[in-house]
Amino acid sequence: MSDALLEISHLKKYFPIHKGLLNRTVGHVKAVDDISITIRPGETFGLVGESGSGKSTVGRTAIRLIEKTSGEVKFKGINIYDLPPEELRKLRPSMQLIFQDPYSSLNPRIRVGDAIGEALLDHGLVPKAEIRDRVLEVLQSCGLSSYHIDRFPHEFSGGQRQRIGIARALVLNPDLIIADEPVSALDVSIQAQIINLFRKLQETRGLAYLFISHDLSVVEHLCTRIGVMYLGSMVETATRDELFKNPLHPYTKALLSAVPIPIPKLKRERIVLKGDIPSPSNPPSGCKFHTRCPFAVARCKEEVPEFRDAGGGHFVACHLV
Amino acid sequence: MAIHSTPVTDAVPAAKTTPKSSSLFKQSMRRLLRNKLAIFGLAVVVIMFIACFLGPVFSPYADNKIHMNVMNKAPSMKHWLGTDALGRDVLTRVLQAGRISLTVGLASMFLSVFIGALLGAIAGYYRGIVDQIIMRIADLLLTIPGLPLLFIFGALLSEWKVPTNYRMYIVMLMLGLVNWPGLARMVRGQMLSLREREFMQAAVVLGLRDRRKLFNHLLPNIVPLLIVIATLNIGGSILSESVLSFFGLGVMPPTPTWGNMIDAANNLIDFQEHPWLWIPPGFSIFITVIAINIFGDGLRDVLDPKQKR
Amino acid sequence: MKDLIKIDHLRTHFFSDKNVVKAVNDVSLRVREGETVCVVGESGCGKSVTAMSIMGLIEEPGGKVVGGSIEFDGRDLLKLSKNELRTIRGNDISMIFQEPMSSLNPVLKIGQQIMEPLIVHQKLSKKEARARAIELIEQVGISRAEQIADSYPHELSGGMLQRIMIAIAISCGPKLLIADEPTTALDVTIQAQILDMLREFKKKSNMSMMLITHDLGVVAEMADYVVVMYAGKVVEEGEVVKLFESPKHPYTQGLLKSKPIINQRQDELYSIPGQVPNPLDLTDSCYFHDRCAHCMDICRTKQPVLKGVADQQKAACWLYEEAVVHV
């Protein structure tokens, strides 16, 4: 596996729950509970899940924006949790994150050009005199104009701000971009523009993406491999075509059938799940999905299903498959 | 928040096409100019400053000489606000006092803002043990009511027979030292909330150096708050100085300040018979502090809209 | 079918400093008895403001309904007094919002909040209201109703709260339910539950529904009739199957094409270029002209009106104006 760009193995992230006067730890939210993902250069891995599934936490621990609880993350073969802070800082330009909220992820008091160029300056990647040219170049490739360079974020619409966020990551020439729900705050017509931009950038620059989203239709359009998360665990991973044609896990099936499709006459067999997503601080025993699973049997309640290959690299964690 | 404002902000328009947008500071100032009340406050403060610092230059009585023949004279054409017990011109003295009071107010504000912002920023940025130490000291100072503390200091100064011409500087120092904890707290709170903002996480992802994060990202977001607090702080400092001097614990005569001039009201005869001795300095304090506060409120509305009442 | 609510030439404007934002600019639409009408559009198109105008939630001095009429059951809501409006609101017309958390009072128990309209509008006693509240909670698919009635909003998940909101909305048996992005804040599996439930209620009680959403998938699942809004105006409306099968207005066509659909992968998604126009810069033109692939000279200088372009389908577009097409 030396060709892997990002190798996440058995990653766990537990957030302590504090209570009372003494701030004692009374429990843990198991946001990420033993997740392994491998991403090769130029690949797009889609991570899908609902709120509370821990998908964003995977993205953040994968680049050590927050600390892990256990497990290992290797970027280009380097274990990023072993790096001293200064070494890590120097590595950061090659692994970038794009945030969901294009409003809060830009500093309101910094002009767009400075926001994009400052990291180049800080890392000394480009001589000072050339920074402006580089910023203009990247603005253009993200579909913005040169006259935008001296403006403040509040003068832009949501879609344009997301382009700025992408430009800010892109100017550093990263090998990996983690995109955390980058289009879910945007309107439909703008969403399509940004999805196309992601695709175009990948084709021209050979980027690898970890694309985190709750929207299966968006993930299908962008990703080559897809992982489905539920309550901090991976329930299924497969190539895109395999996952959409032949979903194995009941949760994946339910998720697929729940997405509304804009074809009025279409009649679908829908699996409607019972109840709510359980709290990740107190996940169900056995298979975490058994409380909502329409096919659950006694065994599901007791035994944690193994995450295993069901054939041809299609991994699934379910007793019934 | 009223429902009606939501759809309007929803429809935030695309950026207009002007070549370079003016700095945020300029935009705020333009908005400030539209606030008539705040501009009025600013005008009053400016006039007060000019009068106090230039006025005495044109006064024929600026030498502060004692004129036994014109003691306690009521206002007249010669002495617009009358004279005091030593025959000095009250108008001239009020203006001279204003110099001291305004200087003390400004200087102690600068001192407290400097200490408060620095310590608050350090505490909020580094957190952990540094934060604990700084904030516990601040808490300690906050638990002691400011005024009594100043009284004790003032009394000690008199006890130690500090020369009167030094006392002004010591009062500045005292006021500055008493005011910083509240300020440090506000700055620290702001720092803590800014730290958690997504754009600071973005700065980490970009691998920016600490120095840049602190000076280019956090500080510019705190400056508006600082300007507002600083402005409102001047008024408070002027008031505290006046109170101290009124009780004879601040700046001592013959150096005039508005506070020690009102001391005249302590004397029943002066209070009843010679109102021109204490009304002018009292009135000066009143309008200066009000004007500063009105201006400060206006500033807050344009610089820090979230804090709007 | 009879018209339950008929909105004619509604104009709602917002005022700030010196500017006027025409958030709803001459909108006409109607909902018939037992019908579900979906209003679709992107943020800022005026779909929510239309709903708030119906409910009388536009507050002066910020905004004002400046023209038009909203006829509900034969009465013009805009002419009613505040008291008369209050008896209709929550009783005959009720509304659910996108954020259930912020529409519930955090310090009152769930049960109390459901009972309130029952006591006010239906004049039930406290005991009856409580029994009815429990019944309603069960109806919206929540088990342990007694226990839920005694909990506070922060103890429930978003999906549960939205169910509670629906329980409150249907408690007085409204003739019209206005739902403003009711599932946007929810996960897809929860969204599916809520949509199913709303559909079922509608069937059972012959209630009419006005569903405001930006999600064309939701529209396709729920609507009988669709109204597409853009920059404060209705650009197209029509029966749902016809509208989705052959959209007439270039904006509707663009919207439908730009939505990624599961199992229908395209290499590149169609995307409408540009941005929604600044509401302050609108001139006498088709508001969509600078993003439209079919823009003609007339589109830049004159506003098209909404008119029939096919059976049960109307659009406001110069492409369908015969005189222009032949030039």
Short mmCIF file of C-alpha atoms in Angstrom, two decimals, chain A residues 35-37 44-50 53 55 210-213 216 219 223-230 233-240 243-244 251-252 255 307 315:
data_model
loop_
_atom_site.label_atom_id
_atom_site.label_comp_id
_atom_site.label_asym_id
_atom_site.label_seq_id
_atom_site.Cartn_x
_atom_site.Cartn_y
_atom_site.Cartn_z
CA ILE A 35 -12.67 3.89 10.64
CA SER A 36 -10.19 2.92 7.94
CA ILE A 37 -10.01 4.65 4.58
CA THR A 44 -12.22 10.88 -5.15
CA PHE A 45 -13.53 9.12 -2.12
CA GLY A 46 -17.05 10.03 -1.10
CA LEU A 47 -18.01 9.80 2.54
CA VAL A 48 -21.76 9.73 3.07
CA GLY A 49 -23.79 9.81 6.23
CA GLU A 50 -26.47 11.65 8.11
CA SER A 53 -22.53 9.91 11.69
CA LYS A 55 -18.22 12.06 8.77
CA LEU A 210 -12.16 13.19 0.33
CA PHE A 211 -15.65 14.43 -0.41
CA ILE A 212 -17.92 14.50 2.62
CA SER A 213 -21.64 14.90 1.99
CA LEU A 216 -25.99 10.81 -2.34
CA VAL A 219 -21.54 12.09 -4.27
CA CYS A 223 -16.80 10.16 -6.50
CA THR A 224 -15.13 7.02 -7.70
CA ARG A 225 -15.39 5.18 -4.41
CA ILE A 226 -17.93 5.73 -1.70
CA GLY A 227 -18.11 4.91 1.98
CA VAL A 228 -21.32 5.05 3.99
CA MET A 229 -21.10 5.91 7.69
CA TYR A 230 -23.62 5.38 10.43
CA SER A 233 -18.79 3.34 11.95
CA MET A 234 -18.37 2.49 8.31
CA VAL A 235 -21.21 0.24 7.19
CA GLU A 236 -20.35 -0.14 3.53
CA THR A 237 -17.66 0.84 1.04
CA ALA A 238 -17.64 0.08 -2.65
CA THR A 239 -16.91 1.62 -5.99
CA ARG A 240 -19.54 4.03 -7.12
CA LEU A 243 -22.70 0.81 -4.55
CA PHE A 244 -25.48 2.38 -6.56
CA TYR A 251 -28.94 1.39 5.71
CA THR A 252 -27.43 2.17 2.31
CA LEU A 255 -30.65 6.03 2.27
CA PHE A 307 -16.58 -5.23 8.20
CA PHE A 315 -16.97 -4.12 1.94
#
